[in-house]
Amino acid sequence: MVYGAILSRGERFYTYLSRVLRAIGNRQTEYNWLITDCQCYPRTAEIGALLGERYCWMSGDELTALVEREDFQWIWAVLSGFPKEVPLERVLEHPLPYADGYEGFWKNPLTLQHPLAEVELVPWDSSATLVLSTRKELVEDYRRFSPLSEDLAQYNAQLR
């Protein structure tokens, strides 16, 4: 089962990853991350070039260091977290996740785009942050940290 949360109100800007990572209890270090469909505006050209590629693969520690170095606003992206034993080669056997235009976020039952991922963090058009995971406690921690967030499945049910 996949659990989800959406935060679309009460924040000045979306999405700043330092806040999201704190909200999930810094569990990002438990994963390797595939970052796709990324539109963001870091101050340094080096980070912009890294995230401007078709995809970026990094450890949770590298993601933490990137956010500590520069906590910039993310407009669009899918950050898919994989157990560390899943190699990039297996990850790339599947279509790359995308945020802009992906309708599956708004359908129940909730699913992760990448079949090997355990968590997906999605900056969505500078207007929302989505957190989806097979780990219920990760989403619950996010919801506690962000009390204005909503259960994504309930949110989707209201759209119908």
Coordinates of N, CA, C and O in Angstrom, one line a residue:
M1 N 0.8 -1.2 0.0 CA 0.0 0.0 0.0 C 0.9 1.2 0.0 O 1.9 1.3 0.6
V2 N 0.4 2.3 -0.7 CA 1.1 3.5 -0.7 C 0.3 4.6 0.0 O -0.9 4.7 -0.1
Y3 N 1.0 5.3 0.9 CA 0.4 6.4 1.7 C 0.9 7.7 1.1 O 2.0 7.8 0.5
G4 N 0.1 8.8 1.2 CA 0.5 10.1 0.7 C 0.1 11.3 1.4 O -0.9 11.2 2.2
A5 N 0.8 12.4 1.2 CA 0.4 13.6 1.8 C 0.6 14.7 0.8 O 1.5 14.6 -0.1
I6 N -0.2 15.8 0.9 CA 0.0 17.0 0.1 C 0.0 18.2 1.0 O -0.9 18.3 1.9
L7 N 0.9 19.1 0.7 CA 0.9 20.4 1.4 C 0.8 21.4 0.3 O 1.7 21.6 -0.5
S8 N -0.3 22.1 0.3 CA -0.6 23.1 -0.7 C -1.0 24.4 -0.2 O -1.5 25.3 -0.9
R9 N -0.9 24.6 1.1 CA -1.3 25.9 1.7 C -0.4 26.1 3.0 O 0.1 25.2 3.6
G10 N -0.3 27.4 3.4 CA 0.3 27.7 4.6 C 1.8 27.9 4.6 O 2.4 28.3 5.5
E11 N 2.4 27.7 3.4 CA 3.8 27.9 3.2 C 4.0 29.1 2.3 O 3.2 29.4 1.4
R12 N 5.1 29.8 2.5 CA 5.4 31.0 1.6 C 5.8 30.5 0.2 O 5.3 31.1 -0.7
F13 N 6.6 29.6 0.1 CA 7.1 29.0 -1.2 C 7.2 27.5 -1.0 O 7.4 27.0 0.0
Y14 N 7.1 26.8 -2.1 CA 7.3 25.4 -2.2 C 8.4 25.2 -3.2 O 8.4 25.9 -4.2
T15 N 9.1 24.2 -3.2 CA 9.4 23.3 -2.1 C 10.8 23.5 -1.7 O 11.7 23.6 -2.5
Y16 N 11.0 23.7 -0.4 CA 12.4 23.7 0.1 C 12.7 22.4 0.8 O 12.0 22.0 1.7
L17 N 13.7 21.7 0.2 CA 13.9 20.3 0.7 C 14.4 20.2 2.1 O 14.1 19.2 2.7
S18 N 15.1 21.2 2.6 CA 15.6 21.1 4.0 C 14.4 20.8 4.9 O 14.5 20.0 5.8
R19 N 13.3 21.5 4.7 CA 12.1 21.4 5.6 C 11.5 20.0 5.3 O 11.1 19.3 6.3
V20 N 11.4 19.5 4.1 CA 10.8 18.2 3.8 C 11.7 17.1 4.4 O 11.2 16.2 5.0
L21 N 13.0 17.2 4.3 CA 13.9 16.2 4.9 C 13.8 16.2 6.4 O 13.8 15.1 7.0
R22 N 13.7 17.3 7.0 CA 13.5 17.3 8.5 C 12.1 16.7 8.8 O 12.0 15.9 9.8
A23 N 11.1 16.9 8.0 CA 9.8 16.4 8.3 C 9.7 14.9 8.2 O 8.9 14.3 8.9
I24 N 10.5 14.3 7.4 CA 10.6 12.8 7.2 C 11.6 12.2 8.2 O 12.0 11.0 8.0
G25 N 12.0 13.0 9.1 CA 13.0 12.5 10.1 C 14.4 12.2 9.6 O 15.1 11.3 10.1
N26 N 14.7 12.9 8.5 CA 16.0 12.7 7.9 C 16.3 11.3 7.4 O 17.4 10.8 7.4
R27 N 15.2 10.6 7.0 CA 15.3 9.3 6.5 C 15.9 9.2 5.1 O 16.2 8.2 4.6
Q28 N 16.2 10.4 4.5 CA 16.8 10.4 3.2 C 18.1 9.7 3.1 O 18.5 9.1 2.1
T29 N 18.8 9.6 4.3 CA 20.1 8.9 4.3 C 19.9 7.4 4.2 O 20.9 6.7 3.9
E30 N 18.7 6.9 4.3 CA 18.5 5.4 4.2 C 18.4 5.0 2.7 O 18.2 3.8 2.4
Y31 N 18.4 6.0 1.8 CA 18.1 5.7 0.4 C 19.2 6.2 -0.6 O 19.9 7.1 -0.2
N32 N 19.1 5.7 -1.8 CA 19.8 6.3 -2.9 C 18.6 7.0 -3.7 O 17.5 6.5 -3.7
W33 N 18.9 8.1 -4.3 CA 17.9 9.0 -4.9 C 18.1 9.2 -6.4 O 19.2 9.5 -6.8
L34 N 17.0 9.0 -7.1 CA 16.9 9.3 -8.5 C 16.1 10.6 -8.6 O 15.0 10.7 -8.2
I35 N 16.7 11.6 -9.2 CA 16.0 12.9 -9.3 C 15.8 13.2 -10.8 O 16.7 13.1 -11.6
T36 N 14.5 13.3 -11.1 CA 14.1 13.5 -12.5 C 13.1 14.6 -12.7 O 12.6 15.1 -11.7
D37 N 13.0 15.0 -14.0 CA 12.0 16.1 -14.3 C 12.2 17.3 -13.5 O 11.2 17.9 -13.0
C38 N 13.4 17.7 -13.3 CA 13.8 18.7 -12.3 C 13.8 20.1 -13.0 O 14.5 20.4 -14.0
Q39 N 13.1 21.0 -12.4 CA 13.2 22.5 -12.6 C 13.3 23.2 -11.3 O 12.5 23.1 -10.4
C40 N 14.5 23.8 -11.1 CA 14.8 24.5 -9.9 C 15.8 25.6 -10.2 O 16.3 25.7 -11.3
Y41 N 16.0 26.4 -9.2 CA 16.8 27.6 -9.4 C 17.9 27.7 -8.4 O 17.9 28.7 -7.5
P42 N 18.9 26.8 -8.4 CA 20.0 27.0 -7.4 C 20.9 28.2 -7.8 O 20.9 28.7 -9.0
R43 N 21.6 28.7 -6.8 CA 22.5 29.9 -7.1 C 23.7 29.5 -7.8 O 24.3 30.2 -8.6
T44 N 24.2 28.2 -7.6 CA 25.5 27.8 -8.2 C 25.3 27.1 -9.5 O 24.4 26.2 -9.6
A45 N 26.1 27.4 -10.5 CA 26.0 26.7 -11.8 C 26.3 25.2 -11.7 O 25.7 24.4 -12.4
E46 N 27.1 24.8 -10.7 CA 27.5 23.4 -10.6 C 26.2 22.6 -10.2 O 26.0 21.5 -10.8
I47 N 25.5 23.1 -9.2 CA 24.3 22.3 -8.8 C 23.2 22.4 -9.9 O 22.6 21.4 -10.2
G48 N 23.1 23.5 -10.6 CA 22.2 23.6 -11.7 C 22.5 22.7 -12.8 O 21.6 22.0 -13.4
A49 N 23.8 22.5 -13.2 CA 24.2 21.6 -14.2 C 23.9 20.1 -13.8 O 23.4 19.3 -14.6
L50 N 24.1 19.8 -12.5 CA 23.9 18.4 -12.0 C 22.4 18.1 -12.1 O 22.1 17.0 -12.6
L51 N 21.6 19.0 -11.7 CA 20.1 18.7 -11.7 C 19.5 19.0 -13.0 O 18.3 18.6 -13.2
G52 N 20.2 19.6 -13.9 CA 19.6 19.9 -15.3 C 19.8 18.7 -16.2 O 19.2 18.8 -17.3
E53 N 20.4 17.6 -15.8 CA 20.6 16.5 -16.7 C 19.2 15.7 -16.7 O 18.3 16.0 -16.0
R54 N 19.2 14.7 -17.6 CA 17.9 13.9 -17.8 C 17.6 13.2 -16.4 O 16.4 13.1 -16.1
Y55 N 18.6 12.8 -15.7 CA 18.4 12.3 -14.3 C 19.7 12.5 -13.5 O 20.7 12.7 -14.1
C56 N 19.5 12.5 -12.2 CA 20.6 12.6 -11.3 C 20.5 11.5 -10.3 O 19.4 11.2 -9.8
W57 N 21.6 10.8 -10.0 CA 21.6 9.7 -9.0 C 22.5 10.0 -7.9 O 23.7 10.4 -8.2
M58 N 22.1 10.0 -6.7 CA 22.9 10.3 -5.6 C 22.5 9.6 -4.3 O 21.3 9.2 -4.2
S59 N 23.4 9.5 -3.4 CA 23.1 8.8 -2.1 C 22.3 9.8 -1.2 O 22.3 11.0 -1.5
G60 N 21.7 9.3 -0.2 CA 21.0 10.2 0.7 C 22.0 11.1 1.4 O 21.6 12.3 1.7
D61 N 23.2 10.7 1.7 CA 24.2 11.6 2.3 C 24.5 12.7 1.3 O 24.7 13.9 1.7
E62 N 24.6 12.4 0.0 CA 24.9 13.4 -1.0 C 23.8 14.4 -1.1 O 24.0 15.6 -1.3
L63 N 22.5 13.9 -1.1 CA 21.4 14.8 -1.1 C 21.3 15.7 0.1 O 21.1 16.9 -0.1
T64 N 21.7 15.2 1.2 CA 21.7 16.0 2.4 C 22.8 17.1 2.3 O 22.5 18.3 2.6
A65 N 23.9 16.7 1.8 CA 25.0 17.7 1.6 C 24.6 18.8 0.6 O 24.9 20.0 0.8
L66 N 23.9 18.4 -0.5 CA 23.5 19.3 -1.5 C 22.5 20.4 -0.9 O 22.7 21.6 -1.1
V67 N 21.6 19.9 -0.1 CA 20.6 20.8 0.6 C 21.2 21.6 1.6 O 20.9 22.8 1.8
E68 N 22.2 21.1 2.4 CA 22.9 21.9 3.4 C 23.7 23.0 2.7 O 23.9 24.1 3.2
R69 N 24.3 22.7 1.5 CA 25.1 23.6 0.8 C 24.3 24.8 0.3 O 24.7 25.9 0.3
E70 N 23.1 24.4 -0.3 CA 22.2 25.4 -0.9 C 20.8 24.9 -0.8 O 20.4 24.0 -1.6
D71 N 20.0 25.6 0.0 CA 18.6 25.2 0.1 C 17.7 26.1 -0.8 O 17.2 27.1 -0.3
F72 N 17.6 25.8 -2.0 CA 16.9 26.6 -3.0 C 15.5 26.1 -3.2 O 15.1 25.0 -2.8
Q73 N 14.7 26.9 -3.9 CA 13.3 26.5 -4.2 C 13.3 25.5 -5.4 O 13.9 25.8 -6.5
W74 N 12.6 24.4 -5.3 CA 12.3 23.5 -6.3 C 11.0 23.7 -6.9 O 10.0 23.9 -6.2
I75 N 10.9 23.8 -8.2 CA 9.6 24.1 -8.9 C 8.9 22.8 -9.2 O 7.8 22.6 -8.9
W76 N 9.6 22.0 -10.0 CA 9.1 20.6 -10.4 C 10.2 19.6 -10.2 O 11.4 19.9 -10.4
A77 N 9.9 18.4 -9.8 CA 10.8 17.3 -9.7 C 10.1 16.1 -9.2 O 9.1 16.2 -8.5
V78 N 10.7 15.0 -9.4 CA 10.4 13.8 -8.6 C 11.7 13.2 -8.1 O 12.7 13.0 -8.8
L79 N 11.7 13.1 -6.8 CA 12.9 12.6 -6.1 C 12.4 11.2 -5.6 O 11.6 11.1 -4.7
S80 N 12.9 10.2 -6.2 CA 12.5 8.8 -5.9 C 13.6 8.1 -5.1 O 14.8 8.1 -5.5
G81 N 13.2 7.6 -3.9 CA 14.1 7.0 -3.0 C 14.1 5.5 -3.1 O 13.0 4.9 -3.0
F82 N 15.3 4.9 -3.2 CA 15.4 3.4 -3.4 C 16.2 2.8 -2.3 O 17.2 3.4 -1.9
P83 N 15.9 1.6 -1.9 CA 16.8 0.9 -0.9 C 18.2 0.9 -1.5 O 18.4 0.8 -2.7
K84 N 19.2 1.0 -0.6 CA 20.5 1.1 -1.1 C 21.0 -0.1 -1.9 O 21.9 0.1 -2.7
E85 N 20.4 -1.2 -1.7 CA 20.8 -2.4 -2.4 C 20.3 -2.4 -3.9 O 20.8 -3.3 -4.7
V86 N 19.4 -1.5 -4.3 CA 18.9 -1.5 -5.6 C 19.9 -0.6 -6.5 O 20.1 0.6 -6.2
P87 N 20.6 -1.3 -7.5 CA 21.5 -0.5 -8.3 C 20.9 0.4 -9.3 O 19.8 0.1 -9.8
L88 N 21.6 1.4 -9.7 CA 21.1 2.3 -10.8 C 20.7 1.5 -12.0 O 19.7 1.9 -12.7
E89 N 21.5 0.5 -12.4 CA 21.2 -0.2 -13.6 C 19.7 -0.8 -13.6 O 19.0 -0.7 -14.6
R90 N 19.3 -1.3 -12.5 CA 17.9 -1.8 -12.3 C 16.9 -0.7 -12.4 O 15.8 -0.8 -12.9
V91 N 17.2 0.4 -11.7 CA 16.3 1.6 -11.7 C 16.1 2.1 -13.1 O 14.9 2.4 -13.5
L92 N 17.1 2.1 -13.9 CA 17.0 2.6 -15.3 C 16.3 1.7 -16.3 O 16.1 2.1 -17.4
E93 N 16.0 0.5 -15.8 CA 15.2 -0.4 -16.7 C 13.8 0.0 -16.8 O 13.0 -0.5 -17.6
H94 N 13.3 1.0 -16.0 CA 12.0 1.5 -16.0 C 11.9 2.9 -16.5 O 12.9 3.6 -16.4
P95 N 10.7 3.4 -16.9 CA 10.6 4.8 -17.3 C 10.9 5.7 -16.2 O 10.7 5.4 -15.0
L96 N 11.5 6.8 -16.5 CA 11.8 7.8 -15.5 C 10.6 8.5 -15.0 O 9.7 8.9 -15.8
P97 N 10.4 8.7 -13.7 CA 9.3 9.4 -13.2 C 9.3 10.9 -13.6 O 10.4 11.5 -13.9
Y98 N 8.1 11.5 -13.7 CA 8.0 12.9 -14.0 C 6.9 13.5 -13.2 O 6.0 12.9 -12.8
A99 N 7.0 14.8 -13.0 CA 6.0 15.6 -12.2 C 5.0 16.3 -13.1 O 3.8 16.2 -13.0
D100 N 5.6 17.1 -14.0 CA 4.8 18.0 -14.9 C 3.9 17.2 -15.8 O 4.5 16.5 -16.7
G101 N 2.6 17.2 -15.6 CA 1.7 16.4 -16.5 C 1.4 15.0 -16.0 O 0.5 14.4 -16.6
Y102 N 2.0 14.6 -14.9 CA 1.7 13.2 -14.5 C 0.3 13.2 -13.7 O 0.2 13.9 -12.7
E103 N -0.7 12.5 -14.3 CA -2.0 12.6 -13.7 C -2.2 11.5 -12.6 O -3.2 11.6 -11.8
G104 N -1.3 10.6 -12.4 CA -1.4 9.6 -11.4 C -1.4 10.1 -10.0 O -1.9 9.4 -9.1
F105 N -0.8 11.3 -9.8 CA -0.8 11.8 -8.4 C -2.2 12.0 -7.9 O -2.5 12.1 -6.7
W106 N -3.1 12.3 -8.8 CA -4.5 12.7 -8.5 C -5.5 11.6 -8.6 O -6.7 11.8 -8.7
K107 N -5.0 10.3 -8.5 CA -5.9 9.2 -8.6 C -5.7 8.2 -7.4 O -4.6 8.1 -7.0
N108 N -6.8 7.6 -7.0 CA -6.7 6.6 -6.0 C -6.9 5.2 -6.6 O -7.7 5.2 -7.6
P109 N -6.3 4.2 -6.1 CA -5.4 4.2 -5.0 C -4.1 4.8 -5.4 O -3.7 4.8 -6.6
L110 N -3.4 5.3 -4.4 CA -2.1 6.0 -4.6 C -1.1 5.0 -5.1 O -1.1 3.8 -4.6
T111 N -0.2 5.4 -5.9 CA 0.9 4.5 -6.4 C 2.2 5.4 -6.5 O 2.1 6.6 -6.6
L112 N 3.3 4.7 -6.4 CA 4.6 5.3 -6.7 C 4.8 5.1 -8.2 O 4.5 4.1 -8.8
Q113 N 5.4 6.2 -8.8 CA 5.6 6.0 -10.3 C 6.7 5.0 -10.6 O 6.5 4.2 -11.6
H114 N 7.7 4.9 -9.8 CA 8.8 3.9 -10.1 C 8.5 2.7 -9.2 O 8.4 2.8 -8.0
P115 N 8.4 1.5 -9.9 CA 8.0 0.3 -9.1 C 9.1 -0.2 -8.1 O 8.7 -1.0 -7.2
L116 N 10.3 0.3 -8.2 CA 11.3 -0.1 -7.2 C 11.5 0.9 -6.1 O 12.2 0.6 -5.1
A117 N 10.9 2.0 -6.2 CA 11.0 3.1 -5.1 C 10.2 2.7 -3.9 O 9.2 2.1 -4.0
E118 N 10.7 3.3 -2.8 CA 9.9 3.2 -1.5 C 9.3 4.5 -1.1 O 8.4 4.6 -0.3
V119 N 9.8 5.6 -1.7 CA 9.4 7.0 -1.4 C 9.6 7.9 -2.6 O 10.5 7.7 -3.4
E120 N 8.6 8.8 -2.8 CA 8.8 9.8 -3.8 C 8.4 11.2 -3.2 O 7.3 11.3 -2.5
L121 N 9.3 12.1 -3.3 CA 9.1 13.5 -2.9 C 8.9 14.3 -4.1 O 9.7 14.2 -5.0
V122 N 7.8 15.1 -4.2 CA 7.5 15.7 -5.5 C 7.2 17.2 -5.2 O 6.1 17.6 -4.7
P123 N 8.1 18.1 -5.6 CA 7.8 19.5 -5.7 C 6.9 19.6 -7.0 O 7.2 19.2 -8.1
W124 N 5.7 20.2 -6.8 CA 4.7 20.2 -7.9 C 4.4 21.7 -8.2 O 3.6 22.3 -7.5
D125 N 5.0 22.2 -9.2 CA 4.6 23.5 -9.8 C 4.7 24.7 -8.9 O 3.9 25.6 -8.9
S126 N 5.6 24.6 -7.9 CA 5.8 25.7 -6.9 C 4.6 25.9 -6.1 O 4.5 26.9 -5.4
S127 N 3.6 25.0 -6.2 CA 2.3 25.3 -5.5 C 2.0 24.2 -4.5 O 1.1 24.4 -3.7
A128 N 2.8 23.1 -4.5 CA 2.5 22.0 -3.6 C 3.7 21.1 -3.4 O 4.6 21.1 -4.3
T129 N 3.7 20.4 -2.3 CA 4.7 19.3 -2.1 C 3.9 18.0 -1.9 O 3.0 18.0 -1.0
L130 N 4.3 17.0 -2.6 CA 3.7 15.7 -2.4 C 4.7 14.7 -1.8 O 5.9 14.8 -2.2
V131 N 4.3 13.9 -0.8 CA 5.1 12.9 -0.2 C 4.3 11.6 -0.3 O 3.2 11.5 0.2
L132 N 4.9 10.6 -1.0 CA 4.3 9.3 -1.2 C 5.3 8.3 -0.7 O 6.5 8.4 -1.0
S133 N 4.8 7.2 0.0 CA 5.7 6.2 0.4 C 5.0 4.9 0.7 O 3.8 5.0 1.1
T134 N 5.7 3.8 0.6 CA 5.1 2.5 1.1 C 5.3 2.4 2.6 O 4.8 1.5 3.3
R135 N 6.1 3.4 3.2 CA 6.3 3.4 4.7 C 5.3 4.4 5.3 O 5.5 5.6 5.2
K136 N 4.3 3.9 5.9 CA 3.3 4.7 6.5 C 3.9 5.7 7.5 O 3.5 6.9 7.6
E137 N 4.8 5.3 8.3 CA 5.4 6.2 9.4 C 6.1 7.4 8.8 O 6.1 8.4 9.4
L138 N 6.7 7.2 7.6 CA 7.4 8.3 7.0 C 6.3 9.4 6.6 O 6.6 10.6 6.9
V139 N 5.2 9.0 6.0 CA 4.2 10.0 5.7 C 3.5 10.6 6.9 O 3.3 11.8 7.0
E140 N 3.3 9.7 7.9 CA 2.8 10.2 9.2 C 3.7 11.3 9.8 O 3.2 12.3 10.3
D141 N 5.0 11.0 9.8 CA 5.9 12.0 10.3 C 5.8 13.3 9.6 O 5.9 14.4 10.2
Y142 N 5.8 13.2 8.3 CA 5.6 14.4 7.4 C 4.4 15.2 7.8 O 4.4 16.4 8.0
R143 N 3.3 14.5 8.0 CA 2.0 15.1 8.3 C 2.1 15.8 9.7 O 1.5 16.9 9.9
R144 N 2.7 15.2 10.6 CA 2.8 15.8 12.0 C 3.7 17.1 11.9 O 3.4 18.1 12.5
F145 N 4.7 17.0 11.1 CA 5.6 18.2 11.0 C 5.0 19.3 10.2 O 5.3 20.5 10.5
S146 N 4.1 19.0 9.3 CA 3.4 19.9 8.5 C 1.9 19.8 8.7 O 1.2 19.2 7.9
P147 N 1.4 20.4 9.8 CA 0.0 20.2 10.2 C -1.0 20.7 9.2 O -2.2 20.3 9.3
L148 N -0.6 21.5 8.2 CA -1.6 22.0 7.2 C -1.6 21.0 6.0 O -2.4 21.2 5.1
S149 N -0.8 20.0 6.1 CA -0.8 19.0 5.0 C -2.1 18.2 5.1 O -2.7 18.1 6.2
E150 N -2.4 17.5 4.0 CA -3.6 16.7 4.0 C -3.3 15.3 3.5 O -2.3 15.1 2.8
D151 N -4.1 14.3 3.8 CA -4.0 13.0 3.3 C -4.2 13.0 1.8 O -5.3 13.5 1.4
L152 N -3.3 12.6 1.0 CA -3.5 12.7 -0.4 C -4.6 11.9 -1.0 O -5.3 12.3 -1.9
A153 N -4.9 10.7 -0.4 CA -6.0 9.9 -0.9 C -7.3 10.6 -0.6 O -8.2 10.6 -1.5
Q154 N -7.5 11.2 0.6 CA -8.7 12.0 0.9 C -8.8 13.2 0.0 O -9.9 13.5 -0.5
Y155 N -7.7 13.9 -0.2 CA -7.7 15.0 -1.1 C -8.2 14.7 -2.5 O -9.0 15.3 -3.1
N156 N -7.7 13.5 -3.0 CA -8.1 13.1 -4.3 C -9.5 12.7 -4.4 O -10.2 13.0 -5.4
A157 N -10.0 12.1 -3.3 CA -11.5 11.7 -3.3 C -12.4 13.0 -3.4 O -13.4 12.9 -3.9
Q158 N -11.9 14.1 -2.8 CA -12.7 15.3 -2.9 C -12.7 15.9 -4.3 O -13.5 16.7 -4.6
L159 N -11.7 15.6 -5.1 CA -11.6 16.1 -6.5 C -12.7 15.5 -7.4 O -13.0 16.1 -8.4
R160 N -13.2 14.4 -7.0 CA -14.2 13.7 -7.9 C -15.6 14.2 -7.7 O -16.1 14.7 -6.8

